[in-house]
PDB file of C-alpha atoms in Angstrom:
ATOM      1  CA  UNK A 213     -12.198 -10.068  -0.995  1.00 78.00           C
ATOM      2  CA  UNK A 214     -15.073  -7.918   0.738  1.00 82.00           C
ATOM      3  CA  UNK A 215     -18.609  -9.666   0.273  1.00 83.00           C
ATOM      4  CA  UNK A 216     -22.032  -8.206   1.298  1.00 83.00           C
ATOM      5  CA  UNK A 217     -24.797 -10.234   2.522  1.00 87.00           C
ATOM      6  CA  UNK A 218     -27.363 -11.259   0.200  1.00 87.00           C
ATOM      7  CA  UNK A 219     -30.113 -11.251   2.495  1.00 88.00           C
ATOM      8  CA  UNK A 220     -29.679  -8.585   5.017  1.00 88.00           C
ATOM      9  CA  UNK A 221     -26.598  -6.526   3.704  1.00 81.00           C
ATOM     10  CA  UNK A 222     -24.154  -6.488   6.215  1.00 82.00           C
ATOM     11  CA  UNK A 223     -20.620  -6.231   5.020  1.00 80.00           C
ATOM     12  CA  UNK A 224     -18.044  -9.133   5.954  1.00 78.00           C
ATOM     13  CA  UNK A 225     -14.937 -11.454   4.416  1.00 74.00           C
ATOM     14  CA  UNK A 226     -17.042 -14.690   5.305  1.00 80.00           C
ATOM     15  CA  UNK A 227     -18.764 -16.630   3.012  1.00 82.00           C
ATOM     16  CA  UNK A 228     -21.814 -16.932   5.288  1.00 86.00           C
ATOM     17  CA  UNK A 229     -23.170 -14.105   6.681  1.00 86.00           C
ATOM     18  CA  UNK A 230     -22.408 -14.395  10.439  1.00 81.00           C
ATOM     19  CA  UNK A 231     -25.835 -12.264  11.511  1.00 83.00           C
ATOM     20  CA  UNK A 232     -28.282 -13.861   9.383  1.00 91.00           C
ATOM     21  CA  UNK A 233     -26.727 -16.964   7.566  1.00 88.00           C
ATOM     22  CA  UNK A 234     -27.292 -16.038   4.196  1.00 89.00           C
ATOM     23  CA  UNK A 235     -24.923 -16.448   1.345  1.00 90.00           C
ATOM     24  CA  UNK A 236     -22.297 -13.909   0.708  1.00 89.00           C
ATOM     25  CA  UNK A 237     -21.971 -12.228  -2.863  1.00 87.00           C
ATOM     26  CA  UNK A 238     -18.271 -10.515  -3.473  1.00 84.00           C
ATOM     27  CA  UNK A 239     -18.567  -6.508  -4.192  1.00 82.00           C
ATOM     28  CA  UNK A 240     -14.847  -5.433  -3.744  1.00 81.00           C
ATOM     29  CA  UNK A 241     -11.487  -6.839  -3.883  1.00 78.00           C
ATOM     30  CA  UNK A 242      -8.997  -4.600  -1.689  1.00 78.00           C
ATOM     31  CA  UNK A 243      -4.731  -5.011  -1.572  1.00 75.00           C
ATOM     32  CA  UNK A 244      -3.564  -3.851   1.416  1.00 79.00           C
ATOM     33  CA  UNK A 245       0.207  -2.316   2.170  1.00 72.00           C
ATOM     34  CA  UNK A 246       1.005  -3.612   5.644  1.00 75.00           C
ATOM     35  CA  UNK A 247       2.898  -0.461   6.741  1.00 67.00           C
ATOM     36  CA  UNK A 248       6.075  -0.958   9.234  1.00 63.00           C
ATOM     37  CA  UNK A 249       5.817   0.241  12.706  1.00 60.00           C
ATOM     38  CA  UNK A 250       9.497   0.346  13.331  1.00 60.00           C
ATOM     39  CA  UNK A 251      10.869   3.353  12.682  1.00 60.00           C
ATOM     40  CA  UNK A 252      13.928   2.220  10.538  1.00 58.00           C
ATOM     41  CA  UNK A 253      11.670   1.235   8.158  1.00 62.00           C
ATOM     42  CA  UNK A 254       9.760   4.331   7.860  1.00 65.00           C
ATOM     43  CA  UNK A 255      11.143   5.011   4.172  1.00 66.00           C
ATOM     44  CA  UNK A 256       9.067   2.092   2.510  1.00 65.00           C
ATOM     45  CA  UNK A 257       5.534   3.164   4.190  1.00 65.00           C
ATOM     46  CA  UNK A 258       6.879   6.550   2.746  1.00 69.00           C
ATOM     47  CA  UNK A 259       7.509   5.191  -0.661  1.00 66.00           C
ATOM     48  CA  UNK A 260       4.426   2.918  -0.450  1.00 68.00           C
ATOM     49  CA  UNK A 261       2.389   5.932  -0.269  1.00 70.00           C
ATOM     50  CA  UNK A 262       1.935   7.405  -3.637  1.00 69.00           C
ATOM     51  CA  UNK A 263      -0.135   4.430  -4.703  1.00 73.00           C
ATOM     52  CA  UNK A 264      -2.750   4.420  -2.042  1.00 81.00           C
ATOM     53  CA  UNK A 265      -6.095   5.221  -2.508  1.00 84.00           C
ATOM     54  CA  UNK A 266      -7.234   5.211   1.460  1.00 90.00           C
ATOM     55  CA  UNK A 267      -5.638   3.400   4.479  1.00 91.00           C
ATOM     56  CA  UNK A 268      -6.534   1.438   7.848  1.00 94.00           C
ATOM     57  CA  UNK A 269      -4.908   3.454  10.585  1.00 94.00           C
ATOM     58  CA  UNK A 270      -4.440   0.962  13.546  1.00 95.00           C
ATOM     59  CA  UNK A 271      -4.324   1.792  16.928  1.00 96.00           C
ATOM     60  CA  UNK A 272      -4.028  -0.325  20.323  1.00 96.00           C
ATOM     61  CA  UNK A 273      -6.139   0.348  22.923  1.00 97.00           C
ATOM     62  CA  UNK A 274      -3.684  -0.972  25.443  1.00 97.00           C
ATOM     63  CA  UNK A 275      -1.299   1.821  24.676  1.00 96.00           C
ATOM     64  CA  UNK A 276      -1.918   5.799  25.491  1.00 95.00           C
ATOM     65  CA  UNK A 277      -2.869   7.694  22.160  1.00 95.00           C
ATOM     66  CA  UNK A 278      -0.348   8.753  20.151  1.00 92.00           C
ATOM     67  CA  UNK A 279       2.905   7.270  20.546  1.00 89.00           C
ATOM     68  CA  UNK A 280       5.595   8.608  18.349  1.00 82.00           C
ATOM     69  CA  UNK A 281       5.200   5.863  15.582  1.00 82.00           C
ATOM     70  CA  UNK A 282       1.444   7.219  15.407  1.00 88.00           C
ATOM     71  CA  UNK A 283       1.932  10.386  15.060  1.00 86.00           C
ATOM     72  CA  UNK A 284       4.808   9.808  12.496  1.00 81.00           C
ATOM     73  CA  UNK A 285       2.372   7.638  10.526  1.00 83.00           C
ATOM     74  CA  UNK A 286      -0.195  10.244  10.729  1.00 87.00           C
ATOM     75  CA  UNK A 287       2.236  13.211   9.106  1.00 83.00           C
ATOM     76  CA  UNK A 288       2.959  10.680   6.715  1.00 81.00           C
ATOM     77  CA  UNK A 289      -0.952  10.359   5.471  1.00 84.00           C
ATOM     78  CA  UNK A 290      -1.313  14.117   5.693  1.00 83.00           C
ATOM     79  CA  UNK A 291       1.711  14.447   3.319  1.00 77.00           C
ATOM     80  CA  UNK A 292       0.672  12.111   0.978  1.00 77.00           C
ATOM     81  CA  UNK A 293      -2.454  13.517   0.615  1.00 81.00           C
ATOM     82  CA  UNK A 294      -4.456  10.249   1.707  1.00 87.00           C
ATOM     83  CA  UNK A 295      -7.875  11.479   2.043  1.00 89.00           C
ATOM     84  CA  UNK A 296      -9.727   8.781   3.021  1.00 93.00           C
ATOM     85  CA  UNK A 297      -8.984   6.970   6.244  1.00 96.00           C
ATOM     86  CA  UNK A 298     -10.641   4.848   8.763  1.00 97.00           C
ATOM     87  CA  UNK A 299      -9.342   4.323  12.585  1.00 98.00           C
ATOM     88  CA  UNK A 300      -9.231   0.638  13.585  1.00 97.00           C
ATOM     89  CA  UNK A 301      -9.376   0.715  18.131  1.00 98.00           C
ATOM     90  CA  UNK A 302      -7.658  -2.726  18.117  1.00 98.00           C
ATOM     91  CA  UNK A 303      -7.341  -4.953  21.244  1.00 97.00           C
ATOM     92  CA  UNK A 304     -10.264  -3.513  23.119  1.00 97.00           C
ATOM     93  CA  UNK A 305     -10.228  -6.853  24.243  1.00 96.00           C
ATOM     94  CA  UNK A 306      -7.402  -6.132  26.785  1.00 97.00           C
ATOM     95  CA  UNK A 307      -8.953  -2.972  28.316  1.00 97.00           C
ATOM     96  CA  UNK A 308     -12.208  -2.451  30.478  1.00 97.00           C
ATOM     97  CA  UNK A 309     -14.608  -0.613  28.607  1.00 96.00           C
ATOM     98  CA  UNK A 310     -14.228   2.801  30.793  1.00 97.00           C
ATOM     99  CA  UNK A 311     -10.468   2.210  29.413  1.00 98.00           C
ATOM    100  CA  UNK A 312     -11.888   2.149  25.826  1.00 97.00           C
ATOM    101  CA  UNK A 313     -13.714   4.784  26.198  1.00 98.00           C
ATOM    102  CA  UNK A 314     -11.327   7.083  27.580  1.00 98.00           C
ATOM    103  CA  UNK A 315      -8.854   5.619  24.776  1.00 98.00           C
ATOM    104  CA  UNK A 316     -11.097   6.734  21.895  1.00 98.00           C
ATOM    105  CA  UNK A 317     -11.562   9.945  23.585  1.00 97.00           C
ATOM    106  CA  UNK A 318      -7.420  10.277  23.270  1.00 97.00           C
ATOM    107  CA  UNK A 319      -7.989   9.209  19.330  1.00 97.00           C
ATOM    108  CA  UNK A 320     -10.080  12.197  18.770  1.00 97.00           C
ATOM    109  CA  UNK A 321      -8.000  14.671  20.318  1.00 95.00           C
ATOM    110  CA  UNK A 322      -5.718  13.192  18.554  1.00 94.00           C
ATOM    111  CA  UNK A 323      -6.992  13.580  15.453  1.00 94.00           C
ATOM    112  CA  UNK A 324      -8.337  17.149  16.332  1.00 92.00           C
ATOM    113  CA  UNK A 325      -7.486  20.063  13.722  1.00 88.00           C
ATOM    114  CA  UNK A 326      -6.383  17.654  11.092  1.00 90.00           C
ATOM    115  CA  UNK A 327      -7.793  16.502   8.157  1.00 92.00           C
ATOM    116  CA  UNK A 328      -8.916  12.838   9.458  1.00 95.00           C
ATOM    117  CA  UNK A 329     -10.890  14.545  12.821  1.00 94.00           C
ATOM    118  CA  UNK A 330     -14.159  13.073  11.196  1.00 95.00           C
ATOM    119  CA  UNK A 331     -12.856   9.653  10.259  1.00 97.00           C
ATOM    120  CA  UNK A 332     -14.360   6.678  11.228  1.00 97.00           C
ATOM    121  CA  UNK A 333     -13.174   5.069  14.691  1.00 98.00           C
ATOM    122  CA  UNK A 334     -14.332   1.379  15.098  1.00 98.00           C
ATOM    123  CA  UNK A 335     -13.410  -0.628  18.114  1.00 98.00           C
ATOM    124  CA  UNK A 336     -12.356  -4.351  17.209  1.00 97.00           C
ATOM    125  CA  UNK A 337     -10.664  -7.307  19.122  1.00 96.00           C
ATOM    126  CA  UNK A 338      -8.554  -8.512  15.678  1.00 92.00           C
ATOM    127  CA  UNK A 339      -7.490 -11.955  16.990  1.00 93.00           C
ATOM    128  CA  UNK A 340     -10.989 -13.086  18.080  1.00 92.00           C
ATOM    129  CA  UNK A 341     -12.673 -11.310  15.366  1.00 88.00           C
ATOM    130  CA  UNK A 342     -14.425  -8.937  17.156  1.00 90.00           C
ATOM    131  CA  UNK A 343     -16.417  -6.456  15.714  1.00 92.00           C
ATOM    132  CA  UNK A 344     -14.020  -6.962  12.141  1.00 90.00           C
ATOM    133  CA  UNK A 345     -17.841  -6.794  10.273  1.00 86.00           C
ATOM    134  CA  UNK A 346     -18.165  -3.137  11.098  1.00 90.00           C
ATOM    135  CA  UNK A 347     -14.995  -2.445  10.199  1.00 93.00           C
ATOM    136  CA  UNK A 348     -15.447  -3.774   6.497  1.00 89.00           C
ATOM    137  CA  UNK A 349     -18.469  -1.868   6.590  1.00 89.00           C
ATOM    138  CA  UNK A 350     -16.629   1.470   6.969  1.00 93.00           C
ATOM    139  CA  UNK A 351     -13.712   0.705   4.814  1.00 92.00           C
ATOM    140  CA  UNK A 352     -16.634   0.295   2.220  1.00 88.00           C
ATOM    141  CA  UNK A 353     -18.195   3.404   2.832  1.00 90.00           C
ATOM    142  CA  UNK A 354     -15.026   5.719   3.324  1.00 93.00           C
ATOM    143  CA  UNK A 355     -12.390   4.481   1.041  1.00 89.00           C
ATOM    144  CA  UNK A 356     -14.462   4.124  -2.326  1.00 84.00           C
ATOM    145  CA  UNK A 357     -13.201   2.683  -5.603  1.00 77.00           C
ATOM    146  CA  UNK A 358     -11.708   5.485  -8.025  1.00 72.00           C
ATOM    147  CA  UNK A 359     -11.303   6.128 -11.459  1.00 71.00           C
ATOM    148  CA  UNK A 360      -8.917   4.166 -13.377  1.00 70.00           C
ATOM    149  CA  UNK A 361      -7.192   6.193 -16.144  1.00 66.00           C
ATOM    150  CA  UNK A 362      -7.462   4.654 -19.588  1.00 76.00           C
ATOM    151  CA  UNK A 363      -4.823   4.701 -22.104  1.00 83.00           C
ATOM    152  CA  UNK A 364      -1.009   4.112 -22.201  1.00 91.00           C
ATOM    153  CA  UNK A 365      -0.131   0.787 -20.136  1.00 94.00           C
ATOM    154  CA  UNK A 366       1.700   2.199 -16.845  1.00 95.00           C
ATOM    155  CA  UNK A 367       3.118   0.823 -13.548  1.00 95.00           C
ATOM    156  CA  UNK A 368       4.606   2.521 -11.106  1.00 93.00           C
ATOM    157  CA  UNK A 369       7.234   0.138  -9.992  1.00 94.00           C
ATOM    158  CA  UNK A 370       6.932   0.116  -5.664  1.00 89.00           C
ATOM    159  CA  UNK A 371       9.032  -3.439  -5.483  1.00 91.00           C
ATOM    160  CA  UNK A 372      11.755  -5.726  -7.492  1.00 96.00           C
ATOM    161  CA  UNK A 373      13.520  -8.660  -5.967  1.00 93.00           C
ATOM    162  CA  UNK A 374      15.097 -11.976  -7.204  1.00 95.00           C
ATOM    163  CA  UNK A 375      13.070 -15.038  -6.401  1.00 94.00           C
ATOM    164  CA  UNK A 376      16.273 -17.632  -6.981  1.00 95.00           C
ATOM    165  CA  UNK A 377      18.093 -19.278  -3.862  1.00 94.00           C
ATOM    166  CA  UNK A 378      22.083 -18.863  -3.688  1.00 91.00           C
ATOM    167  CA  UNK A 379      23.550 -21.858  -6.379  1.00 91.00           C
ATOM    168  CA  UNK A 380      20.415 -22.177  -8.113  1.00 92.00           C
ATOM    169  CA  UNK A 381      21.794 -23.781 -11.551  1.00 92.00           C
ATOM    170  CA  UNK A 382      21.797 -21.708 -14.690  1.00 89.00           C
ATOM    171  CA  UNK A 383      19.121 -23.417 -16.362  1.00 89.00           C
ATOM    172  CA  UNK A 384      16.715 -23.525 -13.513  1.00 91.00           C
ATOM    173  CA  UNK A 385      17.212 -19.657 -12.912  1.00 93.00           C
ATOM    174  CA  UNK A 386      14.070 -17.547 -12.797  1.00 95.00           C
ATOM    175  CA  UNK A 387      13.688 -13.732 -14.062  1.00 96.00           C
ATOM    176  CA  UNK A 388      13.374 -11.144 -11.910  1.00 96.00           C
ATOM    177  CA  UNK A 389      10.340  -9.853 -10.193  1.00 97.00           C
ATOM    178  CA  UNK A 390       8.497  -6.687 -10.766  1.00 97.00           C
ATOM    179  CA  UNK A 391       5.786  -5.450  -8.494  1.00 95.00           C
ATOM    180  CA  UNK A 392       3.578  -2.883  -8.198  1.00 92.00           C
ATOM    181  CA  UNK A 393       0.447  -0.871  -8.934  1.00 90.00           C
ATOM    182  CA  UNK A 394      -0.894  -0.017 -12.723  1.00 92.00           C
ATOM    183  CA  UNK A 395      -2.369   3.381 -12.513  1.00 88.00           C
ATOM    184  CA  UNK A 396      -3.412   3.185 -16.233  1.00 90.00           C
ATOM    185  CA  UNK A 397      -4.093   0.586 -19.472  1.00 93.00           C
ATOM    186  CA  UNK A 398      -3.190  -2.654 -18.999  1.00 93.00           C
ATOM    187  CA  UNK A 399      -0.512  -5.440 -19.040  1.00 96.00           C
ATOM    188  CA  UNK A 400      -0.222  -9.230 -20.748  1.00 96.00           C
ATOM    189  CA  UNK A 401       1.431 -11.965 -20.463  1.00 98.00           C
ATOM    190  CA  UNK A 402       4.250 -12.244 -23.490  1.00 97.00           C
ATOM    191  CA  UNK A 403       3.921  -8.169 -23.696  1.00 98.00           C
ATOM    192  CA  UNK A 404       7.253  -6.582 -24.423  1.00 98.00           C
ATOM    193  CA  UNK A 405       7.984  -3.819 -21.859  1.00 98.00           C
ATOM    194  CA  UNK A 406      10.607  -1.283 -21.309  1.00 98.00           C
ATOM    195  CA  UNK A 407      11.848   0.212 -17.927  1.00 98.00           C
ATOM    196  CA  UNK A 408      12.738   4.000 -16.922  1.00 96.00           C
ATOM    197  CA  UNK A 409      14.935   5.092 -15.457  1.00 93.00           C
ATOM    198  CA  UNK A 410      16.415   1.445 -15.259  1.00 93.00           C
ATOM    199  CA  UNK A 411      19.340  -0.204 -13.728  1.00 93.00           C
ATOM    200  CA  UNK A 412      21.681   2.165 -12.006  1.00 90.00           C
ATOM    201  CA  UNK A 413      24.921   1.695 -13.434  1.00 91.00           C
ATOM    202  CA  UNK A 414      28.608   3.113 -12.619  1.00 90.00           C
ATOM    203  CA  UNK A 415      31.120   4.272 -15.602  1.00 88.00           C
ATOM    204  CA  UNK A 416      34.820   5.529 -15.041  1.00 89.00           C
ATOM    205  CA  UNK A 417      33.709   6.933 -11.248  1.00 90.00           C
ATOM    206  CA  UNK A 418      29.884   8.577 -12.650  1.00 90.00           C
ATOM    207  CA  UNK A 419      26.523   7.179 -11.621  1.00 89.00           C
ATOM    208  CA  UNK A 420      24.201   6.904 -14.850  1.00 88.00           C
ATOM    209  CA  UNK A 421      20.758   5.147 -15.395  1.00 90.00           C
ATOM    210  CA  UNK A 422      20.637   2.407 -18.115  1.00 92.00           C
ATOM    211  CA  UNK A 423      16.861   1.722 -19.794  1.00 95.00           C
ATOM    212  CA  UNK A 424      15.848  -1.831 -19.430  1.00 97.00           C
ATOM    213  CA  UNK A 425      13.839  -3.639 -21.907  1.00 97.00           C
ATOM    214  CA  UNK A 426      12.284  -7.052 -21.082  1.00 98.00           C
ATOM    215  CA  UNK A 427       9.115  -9.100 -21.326  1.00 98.00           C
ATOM    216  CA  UNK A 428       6.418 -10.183 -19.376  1.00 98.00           C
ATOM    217  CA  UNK A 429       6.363 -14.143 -18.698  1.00 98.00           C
ATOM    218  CA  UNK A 430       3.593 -14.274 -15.827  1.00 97.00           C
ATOM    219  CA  UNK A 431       1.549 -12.175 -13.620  1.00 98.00           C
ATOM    220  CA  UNK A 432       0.097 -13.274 -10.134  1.00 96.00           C
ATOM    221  CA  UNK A 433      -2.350 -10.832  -8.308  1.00 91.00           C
ATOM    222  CA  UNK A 434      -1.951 -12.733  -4.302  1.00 84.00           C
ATOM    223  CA  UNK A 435      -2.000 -16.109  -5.103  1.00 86.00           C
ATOM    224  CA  UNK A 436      -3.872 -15.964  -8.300  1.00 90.00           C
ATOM    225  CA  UNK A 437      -1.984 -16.209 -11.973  1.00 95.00           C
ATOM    226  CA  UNK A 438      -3.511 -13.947 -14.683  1.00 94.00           C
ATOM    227  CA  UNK A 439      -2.971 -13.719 -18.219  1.00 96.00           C
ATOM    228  CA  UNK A 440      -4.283  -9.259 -18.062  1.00 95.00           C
ATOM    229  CA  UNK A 441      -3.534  -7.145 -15.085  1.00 94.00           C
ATOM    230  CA  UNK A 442      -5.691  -3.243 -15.297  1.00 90.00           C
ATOM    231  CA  UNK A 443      -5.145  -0.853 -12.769  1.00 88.00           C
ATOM    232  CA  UNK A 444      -5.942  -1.618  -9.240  1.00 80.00           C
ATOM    233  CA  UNK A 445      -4.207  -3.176  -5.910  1.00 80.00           C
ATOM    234  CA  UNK A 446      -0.775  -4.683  -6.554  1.00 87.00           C
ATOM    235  CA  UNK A 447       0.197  -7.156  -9.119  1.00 94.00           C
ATOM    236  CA  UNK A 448       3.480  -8.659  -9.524  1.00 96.00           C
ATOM    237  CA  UNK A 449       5.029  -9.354 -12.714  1.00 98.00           C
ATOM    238  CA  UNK A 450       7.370 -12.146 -13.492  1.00 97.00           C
ATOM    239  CA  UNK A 451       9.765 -10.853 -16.353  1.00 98.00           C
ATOM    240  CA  UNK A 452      13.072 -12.045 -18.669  1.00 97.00           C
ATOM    241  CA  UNK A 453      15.247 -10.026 -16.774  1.00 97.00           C
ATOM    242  CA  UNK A 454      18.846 -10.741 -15.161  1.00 95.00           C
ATOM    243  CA  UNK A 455      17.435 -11.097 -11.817  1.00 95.00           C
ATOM    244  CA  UNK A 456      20.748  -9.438 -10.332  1.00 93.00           C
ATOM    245  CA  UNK A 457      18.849  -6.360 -11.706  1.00 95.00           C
ATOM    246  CA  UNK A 458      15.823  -6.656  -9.688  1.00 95.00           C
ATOM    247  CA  UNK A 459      17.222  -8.038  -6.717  1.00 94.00           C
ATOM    248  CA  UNK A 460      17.005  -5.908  -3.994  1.00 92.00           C
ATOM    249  CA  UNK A 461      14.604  -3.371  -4.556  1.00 92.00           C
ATOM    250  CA  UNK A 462      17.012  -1.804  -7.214  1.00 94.00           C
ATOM    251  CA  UNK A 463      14.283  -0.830  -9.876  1.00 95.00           C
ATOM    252  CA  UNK A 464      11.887   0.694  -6.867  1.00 91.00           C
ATOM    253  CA  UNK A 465      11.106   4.417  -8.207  1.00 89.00           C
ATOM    254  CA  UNK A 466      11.148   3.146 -12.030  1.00 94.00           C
ATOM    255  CA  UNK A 467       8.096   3.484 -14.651  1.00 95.00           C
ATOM    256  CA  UNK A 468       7.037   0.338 -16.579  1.00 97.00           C
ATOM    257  CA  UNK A 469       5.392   0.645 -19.523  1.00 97.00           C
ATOM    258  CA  UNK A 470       4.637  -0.960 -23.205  1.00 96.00           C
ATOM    259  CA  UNK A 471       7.478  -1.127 -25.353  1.00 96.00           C
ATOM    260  CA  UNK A 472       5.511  -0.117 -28.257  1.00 95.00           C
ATOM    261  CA  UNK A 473       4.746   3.653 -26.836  1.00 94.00           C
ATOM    262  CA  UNK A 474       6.722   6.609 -26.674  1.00 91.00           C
ATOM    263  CA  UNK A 475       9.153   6.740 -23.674  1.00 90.00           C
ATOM    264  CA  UNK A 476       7.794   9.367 -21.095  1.00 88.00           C
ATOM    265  CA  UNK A 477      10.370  12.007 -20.261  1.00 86.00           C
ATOM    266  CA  UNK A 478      12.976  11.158 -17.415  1.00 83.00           C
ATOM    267  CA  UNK A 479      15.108  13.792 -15.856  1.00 83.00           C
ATOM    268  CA  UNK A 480      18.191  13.881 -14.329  1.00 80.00           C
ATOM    269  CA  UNK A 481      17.510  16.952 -11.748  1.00 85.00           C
ATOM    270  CA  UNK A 482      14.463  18.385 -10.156  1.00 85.00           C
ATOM    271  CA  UNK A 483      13.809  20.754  -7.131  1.00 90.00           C
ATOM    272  CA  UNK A 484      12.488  20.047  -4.066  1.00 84.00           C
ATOM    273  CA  UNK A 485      11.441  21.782  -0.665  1.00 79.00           C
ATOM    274  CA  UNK A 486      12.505  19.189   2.035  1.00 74.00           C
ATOM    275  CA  UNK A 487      10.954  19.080   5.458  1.00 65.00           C
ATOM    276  CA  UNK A 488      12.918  17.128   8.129  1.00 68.00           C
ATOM    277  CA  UNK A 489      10.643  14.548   9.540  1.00 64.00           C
ATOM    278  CA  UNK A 490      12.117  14.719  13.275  1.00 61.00           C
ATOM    279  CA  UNK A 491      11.605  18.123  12.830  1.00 54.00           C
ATOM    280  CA  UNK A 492       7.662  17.981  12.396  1.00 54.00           C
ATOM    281  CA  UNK A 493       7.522  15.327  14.761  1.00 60.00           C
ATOM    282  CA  UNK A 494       8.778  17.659  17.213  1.00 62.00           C
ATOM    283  CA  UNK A 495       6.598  20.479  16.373  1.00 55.00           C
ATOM    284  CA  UNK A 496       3.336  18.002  16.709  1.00 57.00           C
ATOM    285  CA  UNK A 497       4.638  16.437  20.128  1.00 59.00           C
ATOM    286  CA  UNK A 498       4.686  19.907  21.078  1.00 59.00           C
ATOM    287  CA  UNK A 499       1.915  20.954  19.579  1.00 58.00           C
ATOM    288  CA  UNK A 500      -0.354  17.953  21.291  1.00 56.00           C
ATOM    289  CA  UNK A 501       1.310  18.451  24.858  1.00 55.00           C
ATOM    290  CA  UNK A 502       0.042  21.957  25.059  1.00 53.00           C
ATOM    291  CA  UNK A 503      -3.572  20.708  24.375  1.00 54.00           C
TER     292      UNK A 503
END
């Protein structure tokens, strides 16, 4: 939760202002995606990123600008068509400040002849705080709040897992797990829902999708239990399903919606133009080391 000062209007998390004292009054409530580094895992900031509205680009100070994972990260954004982004110079803490300045200086040649060379670059020490008030500030001011589409209740389903430890007794089973982001309408507890595609199933040797119907029993926003979720951040939905069908991120990809309106149209081919990403890695390495 993002807060502005009452008093003075500087930006923070804190409940007191930490310039001025004054009493902080909540504007914005932000869900971030905490993006994996590691390259194996590169897939779910890929998936991740069609539900993004901006993102926080980290960056250590104590490490030459860009390493591989950076510019990987980077391609990824451009892809996606992420507009908004703001540069967070972590761990300036660790560096002399001729070392921080030649760093950022790296960052923007970095980000030279691509569509983030104007974002924001803000130096912070993260573990000591440092600076973290500006950095609310820009997130503020460069990733603003967008339109949320009215209408037909939809989620676009970016996690699914089964909460229940190996021999949990029958009785004391819970339903699988749902999570995601609601790009339009909204979602209530004891709403009957429907799933497409579904649960991937295997008949006589052929792979086929099998719809899922189901109901909603909770729904927790962090650690906070609602009874409506509307488009925004991430909710998670507790549901009546066999949690062997959510387990394991099986029903990532999947639309949810209200069971009382029409199916939207799944297909079962599409086309696609495909660019390798160790192949645009390359060309950017390249690319960078001629500069």
């Amino acid at each position: 939760m993002f807060k502005q000062c009452t008093r003075c209007g500087l930006s923070s998390a804190k409940e007191r202002c930490p310039k001025c004292g004054a009493p902080m009054q909540a504007t914005r409530k932000i869900a971030f995606l905490d993006a994996p580094g590691h390259e194996t895992l590169m897939a779910t900031v890929i998936a991740a990123s069609s539900i993004m509205d901006g993102a926080l680009f980290v960056i250590a100070a104590n490490e030459k600008c860009p390493q591989p994972q950076t510019i990987e990260h980077l391609m990824i954004l451009e892809a996606a068509g992420i507009k908004n982004v703001v540069i967070a110079q972590n761990k300036v803490d660790l560096v002399s400040r001729q070392q921080a300045l030649e760093h950022y200086g790296q960052i923007r040649e970095f980000l030279k002849g691509t569509p983030y060379g104007d974002a924001p670059i803000i130096p912070t020490a993260a573990n000591s705080g440092g600076n973290l008030d500006a950095l609310v500030s820009a997130l503020l001011e460069t990733i603003k709040s967008v339109p949320r589409a009215e209408g037909k209740a939809r989620l676009l389903v970016a996690r699914s897992f089964d909460v229940n430890k190996p021999g949990t007794p029958f009785e004391k089973l819970f339903g699988g797990i749902v999570g995601g982001s609601i790009v339009s309408g909204s979602f209530k507890v004891g709403e009957e829902v429907r799933i497409l595609p579904g649960a991937l199933r295997t008949h006589k040797g052929k792979e086929h999708y099998q719809e899922l119907s189901t109901k909603i029993t909770g729904i927790r926003v962090g650690d906070e239990s609602l009874e409506e979720a509307k488009p925004g951040g991430l909710v998670a939905l507790a549901t009546t399903l066999d949690p062997a069908l959510s387990g394991a991120d099986s029903l990532v990809g999947s639309l949810l919606f209200a069971a009382k309106d029409e199916p939207p149209a799944v297909y079962s081919s599409f086309s696609l133009e495909i660019t390798p990403l160790s192949r645009l890695l390359e060309k950017f390495s390249s690319s960078f080391a001629s500069n």
